[in-house]
C-alpha positions as semicolon CSV with decimal commas, in nm:
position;residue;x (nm);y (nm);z (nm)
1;X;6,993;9,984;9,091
2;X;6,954;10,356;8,981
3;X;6,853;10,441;9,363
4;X;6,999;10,219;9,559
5;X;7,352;10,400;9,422
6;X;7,218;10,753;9,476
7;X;7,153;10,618;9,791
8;X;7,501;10,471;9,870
9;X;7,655;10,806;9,762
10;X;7,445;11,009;10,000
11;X;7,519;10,828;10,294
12;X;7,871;10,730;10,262
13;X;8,131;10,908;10,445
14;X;8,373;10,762;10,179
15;X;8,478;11,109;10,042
16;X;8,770;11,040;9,910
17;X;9,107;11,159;10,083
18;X;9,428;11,245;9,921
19;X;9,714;11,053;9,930
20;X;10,117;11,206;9,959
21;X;10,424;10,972;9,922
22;X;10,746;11,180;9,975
23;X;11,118;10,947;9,891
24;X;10,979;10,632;9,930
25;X;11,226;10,385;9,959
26;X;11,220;10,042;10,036
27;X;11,536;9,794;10,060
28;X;11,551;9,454;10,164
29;X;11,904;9,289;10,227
30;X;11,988;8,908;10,269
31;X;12,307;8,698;10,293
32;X;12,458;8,503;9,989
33;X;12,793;8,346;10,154
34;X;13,008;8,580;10,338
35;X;12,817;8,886;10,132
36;X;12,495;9,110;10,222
37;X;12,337;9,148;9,962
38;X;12,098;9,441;9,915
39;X;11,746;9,467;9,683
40;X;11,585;9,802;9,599
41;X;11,228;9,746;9,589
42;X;11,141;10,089;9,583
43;X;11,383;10,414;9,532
44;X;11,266;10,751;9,659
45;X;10,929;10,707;9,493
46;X;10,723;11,033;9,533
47;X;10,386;11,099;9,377
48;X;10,032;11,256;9,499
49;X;9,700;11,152;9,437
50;X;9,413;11,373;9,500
51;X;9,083;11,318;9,673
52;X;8,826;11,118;9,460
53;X;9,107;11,075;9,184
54;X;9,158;10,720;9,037
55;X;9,528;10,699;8,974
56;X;9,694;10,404;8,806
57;X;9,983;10,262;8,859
58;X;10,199;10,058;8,536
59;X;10,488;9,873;8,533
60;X;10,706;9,546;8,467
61;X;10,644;9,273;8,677
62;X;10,916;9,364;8,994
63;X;10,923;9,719;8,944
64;X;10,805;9,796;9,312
65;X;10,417;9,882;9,232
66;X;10,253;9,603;9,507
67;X;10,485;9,737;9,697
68;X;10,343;10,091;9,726
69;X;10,000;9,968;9,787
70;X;10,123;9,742;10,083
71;X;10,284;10,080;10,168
72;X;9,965;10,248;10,175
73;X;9,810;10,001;10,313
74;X;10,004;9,969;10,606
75;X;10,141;9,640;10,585
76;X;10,478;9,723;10,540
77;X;10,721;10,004;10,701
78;X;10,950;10,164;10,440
79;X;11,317;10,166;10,458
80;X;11,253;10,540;10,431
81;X;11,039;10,828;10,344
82;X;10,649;10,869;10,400
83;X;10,353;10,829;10,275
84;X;10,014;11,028;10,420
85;X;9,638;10,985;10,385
86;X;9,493;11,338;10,445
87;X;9,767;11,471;10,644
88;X;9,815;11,153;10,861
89;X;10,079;10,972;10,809
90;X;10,064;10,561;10,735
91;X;10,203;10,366;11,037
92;X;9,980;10,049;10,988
93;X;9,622;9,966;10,863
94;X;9,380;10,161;10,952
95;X;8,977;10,185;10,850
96;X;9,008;10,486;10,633
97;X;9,179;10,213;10,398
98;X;9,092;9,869;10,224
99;X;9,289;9,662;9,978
100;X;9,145;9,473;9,704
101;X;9,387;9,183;9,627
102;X;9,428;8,949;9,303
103;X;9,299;8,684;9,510
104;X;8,969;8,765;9,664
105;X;9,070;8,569;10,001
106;X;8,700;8,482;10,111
107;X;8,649;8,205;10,444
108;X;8,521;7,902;10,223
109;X;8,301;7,801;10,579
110;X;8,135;8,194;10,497
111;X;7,836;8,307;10,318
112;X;7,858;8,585;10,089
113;X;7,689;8,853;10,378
114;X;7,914;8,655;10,671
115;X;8,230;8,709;10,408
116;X;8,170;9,098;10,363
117;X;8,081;9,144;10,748
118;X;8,371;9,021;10,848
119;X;8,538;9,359;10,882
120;X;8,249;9,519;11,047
121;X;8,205;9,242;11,273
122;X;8,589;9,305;11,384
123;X;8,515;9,682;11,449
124;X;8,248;9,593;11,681
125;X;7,940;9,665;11,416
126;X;7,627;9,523;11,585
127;X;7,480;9,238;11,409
128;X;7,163;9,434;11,271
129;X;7,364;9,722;11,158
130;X;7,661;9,565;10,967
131;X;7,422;9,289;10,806
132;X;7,192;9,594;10,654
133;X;7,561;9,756;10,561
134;X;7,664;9,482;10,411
135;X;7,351;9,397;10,209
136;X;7,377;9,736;10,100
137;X;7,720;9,645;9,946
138;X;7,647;9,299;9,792
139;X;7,316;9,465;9,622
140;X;7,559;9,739;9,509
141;X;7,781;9,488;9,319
142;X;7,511;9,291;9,190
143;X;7,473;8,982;9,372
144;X;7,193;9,009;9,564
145;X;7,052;8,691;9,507
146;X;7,334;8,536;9,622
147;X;7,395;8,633;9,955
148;X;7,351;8,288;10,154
149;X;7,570;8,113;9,898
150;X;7,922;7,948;9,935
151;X;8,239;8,108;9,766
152;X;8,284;7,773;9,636
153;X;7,913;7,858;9,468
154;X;8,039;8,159;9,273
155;X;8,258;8,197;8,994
156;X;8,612;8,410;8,990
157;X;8,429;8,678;8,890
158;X;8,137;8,702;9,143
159;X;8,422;8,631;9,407
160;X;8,576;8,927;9,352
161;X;8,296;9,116;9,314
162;X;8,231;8,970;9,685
163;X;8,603;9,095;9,763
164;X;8,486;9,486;9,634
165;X;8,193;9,446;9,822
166;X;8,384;9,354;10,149
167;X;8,639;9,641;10,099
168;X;8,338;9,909;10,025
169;X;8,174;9,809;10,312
170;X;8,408;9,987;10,525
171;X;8,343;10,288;10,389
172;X;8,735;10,366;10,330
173;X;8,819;10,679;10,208
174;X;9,112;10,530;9,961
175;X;9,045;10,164;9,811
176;X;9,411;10,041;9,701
177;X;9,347;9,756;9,423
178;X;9,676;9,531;9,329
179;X;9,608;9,398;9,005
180;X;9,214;9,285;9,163
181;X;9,122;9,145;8,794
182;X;9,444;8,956;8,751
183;X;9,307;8,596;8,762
184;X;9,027;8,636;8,581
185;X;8,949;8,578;8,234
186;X;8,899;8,845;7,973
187;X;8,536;8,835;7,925
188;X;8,475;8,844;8,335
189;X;8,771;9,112;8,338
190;X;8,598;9,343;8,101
191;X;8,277;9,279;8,286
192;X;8,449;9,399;8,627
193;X;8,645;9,670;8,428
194;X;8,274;9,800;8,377
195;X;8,130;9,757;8,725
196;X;8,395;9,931;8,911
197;X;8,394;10,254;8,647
198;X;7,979;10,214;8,763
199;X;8,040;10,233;9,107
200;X;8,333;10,481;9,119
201;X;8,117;10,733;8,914
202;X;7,890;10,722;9,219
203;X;8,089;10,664;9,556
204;X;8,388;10,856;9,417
205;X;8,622;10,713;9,631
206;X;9,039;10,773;9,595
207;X;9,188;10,482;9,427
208;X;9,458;10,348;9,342
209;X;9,517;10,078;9,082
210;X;9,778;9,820;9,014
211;X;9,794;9,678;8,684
212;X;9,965;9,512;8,372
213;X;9,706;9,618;8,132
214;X;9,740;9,964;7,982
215;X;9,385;9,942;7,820
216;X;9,261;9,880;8,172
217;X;9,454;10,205;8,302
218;X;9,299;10,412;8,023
219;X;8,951;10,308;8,092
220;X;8,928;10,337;8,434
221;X;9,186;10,639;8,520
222;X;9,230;11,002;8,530
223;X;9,610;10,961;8,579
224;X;9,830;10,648;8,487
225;X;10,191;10,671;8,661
226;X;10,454;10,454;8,504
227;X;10,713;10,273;8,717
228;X;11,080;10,169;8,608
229;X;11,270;9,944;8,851
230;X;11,188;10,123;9,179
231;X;11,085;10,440;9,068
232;X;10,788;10,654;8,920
233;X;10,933;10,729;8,530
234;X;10,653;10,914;8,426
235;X;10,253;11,034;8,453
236;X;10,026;11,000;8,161
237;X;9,732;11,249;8,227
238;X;9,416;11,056;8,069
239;X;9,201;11,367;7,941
240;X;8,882;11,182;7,841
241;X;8,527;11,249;7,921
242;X;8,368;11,076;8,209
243;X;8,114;10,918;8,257
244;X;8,289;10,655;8,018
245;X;8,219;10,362;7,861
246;X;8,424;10,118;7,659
247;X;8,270;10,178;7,341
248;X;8,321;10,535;7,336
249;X;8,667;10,531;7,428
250;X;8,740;10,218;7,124
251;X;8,561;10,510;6,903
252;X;8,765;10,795;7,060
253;X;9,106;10,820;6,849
254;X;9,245;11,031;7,137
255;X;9,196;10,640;7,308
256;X;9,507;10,537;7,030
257;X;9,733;10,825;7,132
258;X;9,734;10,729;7,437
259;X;9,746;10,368;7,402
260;X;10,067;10,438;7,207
261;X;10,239;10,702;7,467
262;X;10,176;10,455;7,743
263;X;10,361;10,182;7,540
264;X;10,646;10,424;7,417
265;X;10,682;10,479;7,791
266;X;10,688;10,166;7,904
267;X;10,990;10,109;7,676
268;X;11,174;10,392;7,810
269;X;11,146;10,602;7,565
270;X;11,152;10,960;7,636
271;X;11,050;11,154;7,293
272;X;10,691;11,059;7,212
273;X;10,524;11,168;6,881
């Protein structure tokens, strides 16, 4: 496994790239009788991630976050505002991104290799080429022995693992993940937790991370913003050693501090001790 990452790291192109969001807003408006009634999804959101950073995103359910990364991701226009990958701005998807969902969304009627060529195969990747790539990809997440099988054939976890692999094999340059461990349960979470701090260490791509879980943001992050009701509240620097494993950080009392800051600001409190 050892060289097949060293050797995913040398040849990818997926060098991370920074991402900008300047007064994001996003507002959605719908009649209730004779009144329009308007929603603020997101309110002048601004934040910066840079290249090769893993940034984490916290919140309430409803606070806006899955609405950033479908932002980023180019599957929705905001009301107003930008937001910039490198210095080009986001006006729809594009291959220098891929989104990892909650749901994995494989083709049942696809292998495991046809699943995670898809993309290629839509970017005109000849057969021989994006089959090797994606082989690449499945070995890299650790199922390798079950690249001819059925999604049906795999559990939650191995799904999503399936899903990484698919994103990855585009080589993006930011990998936007919306709560990607959501639906599974804790043991398989913990054992995903654990392969994507594996393979980040070694492809060091940007992400960005949606979740519930502030354990989850400590572990995997060097930065955890924290979202109100449409807007960024605060940033929680997470200054602890990589490479990291969970038992170091459940030994590391700095792990507590944090745990507790991230709660107090998830309350809304503003004077942490």
């Amino acid at each position: 496994m050892t060289n097949l990452l060293e050797t995913a790291s040398a040849t990818d192109s997926t060098q991370g790239s920074g991402v900008v969001a300047r007064g994001l807003s996003m507002h959605y408006e719908r009649i209730v009788g004779r009144d329009r009634v308007r929603t603020r999804a997101l309110d002048d959101v601004s934040f910066d991630v840079r290249p090769q950073e893993f940034v984490s995103i916290i919140g309430p359910s409803g606070c806006g976050k899955s609405t950033v990364v479908r932002i980023a991701a180019g599957l929705q226009r905001p009301t107003s505002g930008e937001l910039l990958v490198g210095d080009q701005p986001v006006r729809g998807p594009g291959d220098d991104r891929a989104t990892v969902f909650q749901s994995p969304g494989l083709f049942p009627w696809r292998t495991v290799i046809n699943n995670v060529c898809m993309p290629l195969e839509l970017a005109g990747i000849d057969k021989k080429t994006r089959q090797a790539r994606a082989m690449e990809y499945i070995e890299l997440v650790g199922l390798a022995g079950f690249r001819d099988h059925y999604p049906r054939e795999l559990s939650g976890g191995m799904q999503q693992r399936v899903g990484l692999a698919r994103a990855l094999a585009v080589r993006p340059r930011v990998l936007l993940m919306d709560e990607p461990f959501g639906n599974l349960d804790a043991i398989s979470r913990e054992r995903m937790q654990d392969e994507l701090l594996r393979i980040w260490e070694h492809m060091k791509t940007t992400v960005i991370f949606i979740t519930h879980a502030i354990d989850e943001a400590i572990l995997l992050s060097d930065r955890v913003l924290v979202m109100g009701p449409g807007r960024i509240v605060h940033e929680v620097t997470i200054d602890l050693p990589r490479p990291r494993s969970r038992h170091d950080l459940l030994s590391d009392t700095r792990t507590l501090g944090l745990m507790r800051e991230l709660e107090a600001r998830l309350a809304g409190k503003e004077n942490v001790s």
